[in-house]
């Protein structure tokens, strides 16, 4: 009998290096998904499997943007994330990473549908990033009962 994939939540406060730590952690691992690291003061979207960066944080609002808090984000990256996760879920990886589940998802936007599908149908372990101030809400919304919550210092202990 195949074991159920595990769900790990990397949690921490805003701007504490969660995405940057994951960039280092994914080296030499069979990982897919996406990260949203801050590079030169701006959020970028990183396709892990293709090792490619795309514009994520925009300077000003356009018809292709969504505003969340202080961020103006490129809507097209949400479409790209759906493609990445759909393709990833059809393969076997050690981990699929979603950076991050947050305010948009709690409003049934952003990666909400994508994450729900992934929770129902994944052959890979899931690693999701959630800000610590939203952790309880995310756990309740997605009924995340069997999870392991870690901080960036615990990453090296994951295989």
Tab-separated table of C-alpha atoms in Angstrom:
chain	number	residue	atom	x	y	z
A	1	UNK	CA	0.000	0.000	0.000
A	2	UNK	CA	1.406	3.396	-1.005
A	3	UNK	CA	1.885	5.847	1.845
A	4	UNK	CA	-0.016	9.121	1.865
A	5	UNK	CA	2.066	12.179	0.902
A	6	UNK	CA	2.939	14.398	3.813
A	7	UNK	CA	2.158	18.083	4.119
A	8	UNK	CA	4.749	20.401	5.622
A	9	UNK	CA	4.011	24.047	6.330
A	10	UNK	CA	6.977	26.411	6.374
A	11	UNK	CA	5.807	29.276	8.526
A	12	UNK	CA	7.347	32.496	9.738
A	13	UNK	CA	6.828	36.212	9.886
A	14	UNK	CA	6.827	38.382	6.771
A	15	UNK	CA	10.252	39.124	5.269
A	16	UNK	CA	12.165	36.583	7.357
A	17	UNK	CA	13.771	34.663	4.482
A	18	UNK	CA	11.324	31.796	3.927
A	19	UNK	CA	11.504	31.925	0.114
A	20	UNK	CA	15.246	32.611	0.077
A	21	UNK	CA	15.870	29.667	2.392
A	22	UNK	CA	13.807	27.441	0.101
A	23	UNK	CA	15.898	28.530	-2.902
A	24	UNK	CA	18.933	27.042	-1.177
A	25	UNK	CA	17.076	24.005	0.187
A	26	UNK	CA	15.762	22.835	-3.216
A	27	UNK	CA	19.234	22.389	-4.698
A	28	UNK	CA	19.944	18.743	-5.542
A	29	UNK	CA	16.382	17.651	-4.737
A	30	UNK	CA	13.631	16.358	-6.993
A	31	UNK	CA	11.273	19.301	-6.438
A	32	UNK	CA	8.668	21.168	-8.457
A	33	UNK	CA	6.301	24.050	-7.841
A	34	UNK	CA	7.078	27.708	-7.428
A	35	UNK	CA	8.704	30.228	-5.130
A	36	UNK	CA	8.223	33.976	-4.789
A	37	UNK	CA	11.561	35.310	-3.537
A	38	UNK	CA	12.347	38.991	-3.199
A	39	UNK	CA	15.144	39.959	-5.567
A	40	UNK	CA	16.469	43.523	-5.593
A	41	UNK	CA	13.478	44.669	-3.547
A	42	UNK	CA	10.817	43.114	-5.768
A	43	UNK	CA	8.913	39.815	-5.577
A	44	UNK	CA	9.689	37.477	-8.463
A	45	UNK	CA	7.958	34.258	-9.494
A	46	UNK	CA	10.318	31.283	-9.806
A	47	UNK	CA	9.346	28.085	-11.650
A	48	UNK	CA	11.427	25.514	-9.770
A	49	UNK	CA	11.450	22.752	-12.384
A	50	UNK	CA	12.309	25.048	-15.300
A	51	UNK	CA	14.620	27.207	-13.153
A	52	UNK	CA	13.015	30.312	-14.672
A	53	UNK	CA	12.023	33.666	-13.206
A	54	UNK	CA	8.961	35.694	-14.229
A	55	UNK	CA	7.709	39.149	-13.186
A	56	UNK	CA	5.430	38.871	-10.149
A	57	UNK	CA	5.380	42.187	-8.319
A	58	UNK	CA	4.468	45.131	-10.544
A	59	UNK	CA	5.242	48.814	-10.020
A	60	UNK	CA	1.793	50.060	-10.932
A	61	UNK	CA	-1.708	48.694	-11.370
A	62	UNK	CA	-2.661	47.392	-14.806
A	63	UNK	CA	-5.503	45.292	-16.210
A	64	UNK	CA	-3.250	42.266	-15.570
A	65	UNK	CA	-2.710	42.944	-11.856
A	66	UNK	CA	-4.253	42.130	-8.517
A	67	UNK	CA	-3.653	44.152	-5.363
A	68	UNK	CA	-3.108	42.474	-2.018
A	69	UNK	CA	-1.877	44.605	0.859
A	70	UNK	CA	1.073	46.663	-0.343
A	71	UNK	CA	1.694	44.388	-3.318
A	72	UNK	CA	0.558	44.774	-6.929
A	73	UNK	CA	0.879	41.292	-8.398
A	74	UNK	CA	0.879	40.044	-11.977
A	75	UNK	CA	-2.295	37.960	-12.579
A	76	UNK	CA	-0.526	36.016	-15.321
A	77	UNK	CA	1.713	34.329	-12.767
A	78	UNK	CA	-1.387	32.777	-11.180
A	79	UNK	CA	-2.202	31.201	-14.548
A	80	UNK	CA	1.388	30.007	-14.810
A	81	UNK	CA	1.269	28.521	-11.297
A	82	UNK	CA	-1.789	26.492	-12.286
A	83	UNK	CA	0.065	25.061	-15.277
A	84	UNK	CA	3.128	24.270	-13.150
A	85	UNK	CA	1.131	22.503	-10.453
A	86	UNK	CA	-1.068	20.624	-12.928
A	87	UNK	CA	2.022	19.281	-14.694
A	88	UNK	CA	3.777	18.570	-11.392
A	89	UNK	CA	0.862	16.646	-9.962
A	90	UNK	CA	1.002	14.246	-12.918
A	91	UNK	CA	4.616	13.345	-12.117
A	92	UNK	CA	6.364	12.080	-9.009
A	93	UNK	CA	8.532	14.545	-7.121
A	94	UNK	CA	9.911	14.383	-3.616
A	95	UNK	CA	8.208	17.726	-2.980
A	96	UNK	CA	5.837	20.157	-4.652
A	97	UNK	CA	6.215	23.651	-3.206
A	98	UNK	CA	3.630	26.430	-3.145
A	99	UNK	CA	4.954	29.786	-1.988
A	100	UNK	CA	2.594	30.981	-0.549
A	101	UNK	CA	-0.910	30.368	0.751
A	102	UNK	CA	-2.101	33.622	2.283
A	103	UNK	CA	-4.587	36.463	2.209
A	104	UNK	CA	-5.708	35.926	-1.384
A	105	UNK	CA	-6.381	32.242	-0.818
A	106	UNK	CA	-8.312	32.992	2.372
A	107	UNK	CA	-10.533	35.177	0.139
A	108	UNK	CA	-10.983	32.246	-2.320
A	109	UNK	CA	-8.626	33.909	-4.818
A	110	UNK	CA	-5.004	33.448	-5.842
A	111	UNK	CA	-3.952	29.805	-5.574
A	112	UNK	CA	-7.076	28.700	-3.679
A	113	UNK	CA	-8.519	26.309	-6.285
A	114	UNK	CA	-5.076	25.064	-7.261
A	115	UNK	CA	-4.204	24.260	-3.652
A	116	UNK	CA	-7.507	22.469	-3.015
A	117	UNK	CA	-6.929	20.257	-6.084
A	118	UNK	CA	-3.399	19.519	-4.975
A	119	UNK	CA	-4.578	18.510	-1.497
A	120	UNK	CA	-7.004	16.025	-3.050
A	121	UNK	CA	-4.702	14.596	-5.683
A	122	UNK	CA	-0.952	14.611	-5.215
A	123	UNK	CA	1.590	11.823	-5.454
A	124	UNK	CA	4.259	14.064	-3.967
A	125	UNK	CA	4.862	15.532	-0.546
A	126	UNK	CA	3.606	19.111	-0.286
A	127	UNK	CA	5.526	22.000	1.201
A	128	UNK	CA	3.551	25.206	1.526
A	129	UNK	CA	4.629	28.584	2.815
A	130	UNK	CA	2.263	30.386	5.173
A	131	UNK	CA	2.926	33.552	7.156
A	132	UNK	CA	2.709	32.868	10.872
A	133	UNK	CA	-0.051	35.447	11.417
A	134	UNK	CA	-2.286	33.563	8.919
A	135	UNK	CA	-1.378	30.017	9.939
A	136	UNK	CA	-4.441	29.263	12.087
A	137	UNK	CA	-6.834	30.609	9.430
A	138	UNK	CA	-5.165	28.556	6.677
A	139	UNK	CA	-5.244	25.378	8.790
A	140	UNK	CA	-8.967	25.838	9.453
A	141	UNK	CA	-9.918	26.843	5.892
A	142	UNK	CA	-8.168	23.879	4.277
A	143	UNK	CA	-8.816	21.396	7.109
A	144	UNK	CA	-5.096	20.702	7.464
A	145	UNK	CA	-5.108	18.185	10.289
A	146	UNK	CA	-2.105	16.005	9.527
A	147	UNK	CA	0.650	18.542	8.944
A	148	UNK	CA	4.110	19.297	10.192
A	149	UNK	CA	4.754	22.996	10.879
A	150	UNK	CA	8.376	24.085	10.613
A	151	UNK	CA	10.468	27.248	10.546
A	152	UNK	CA	13.396	28.014	8.237
A	153	UNK	CA	15.874	26.569	10.744
A	154	UNK	CA	14.111	23.196	10.412
A	155	UNK	CA	14.413	22.988	6.608
A	156	UNK	CA	17.751	21.177	6.644
A	157	UNK	CA	16.109	18.305	8.558
A	158	UNK	CA	13.717	17.597	5.651
A	159	UNK	CA	15.050	15.225	3.006
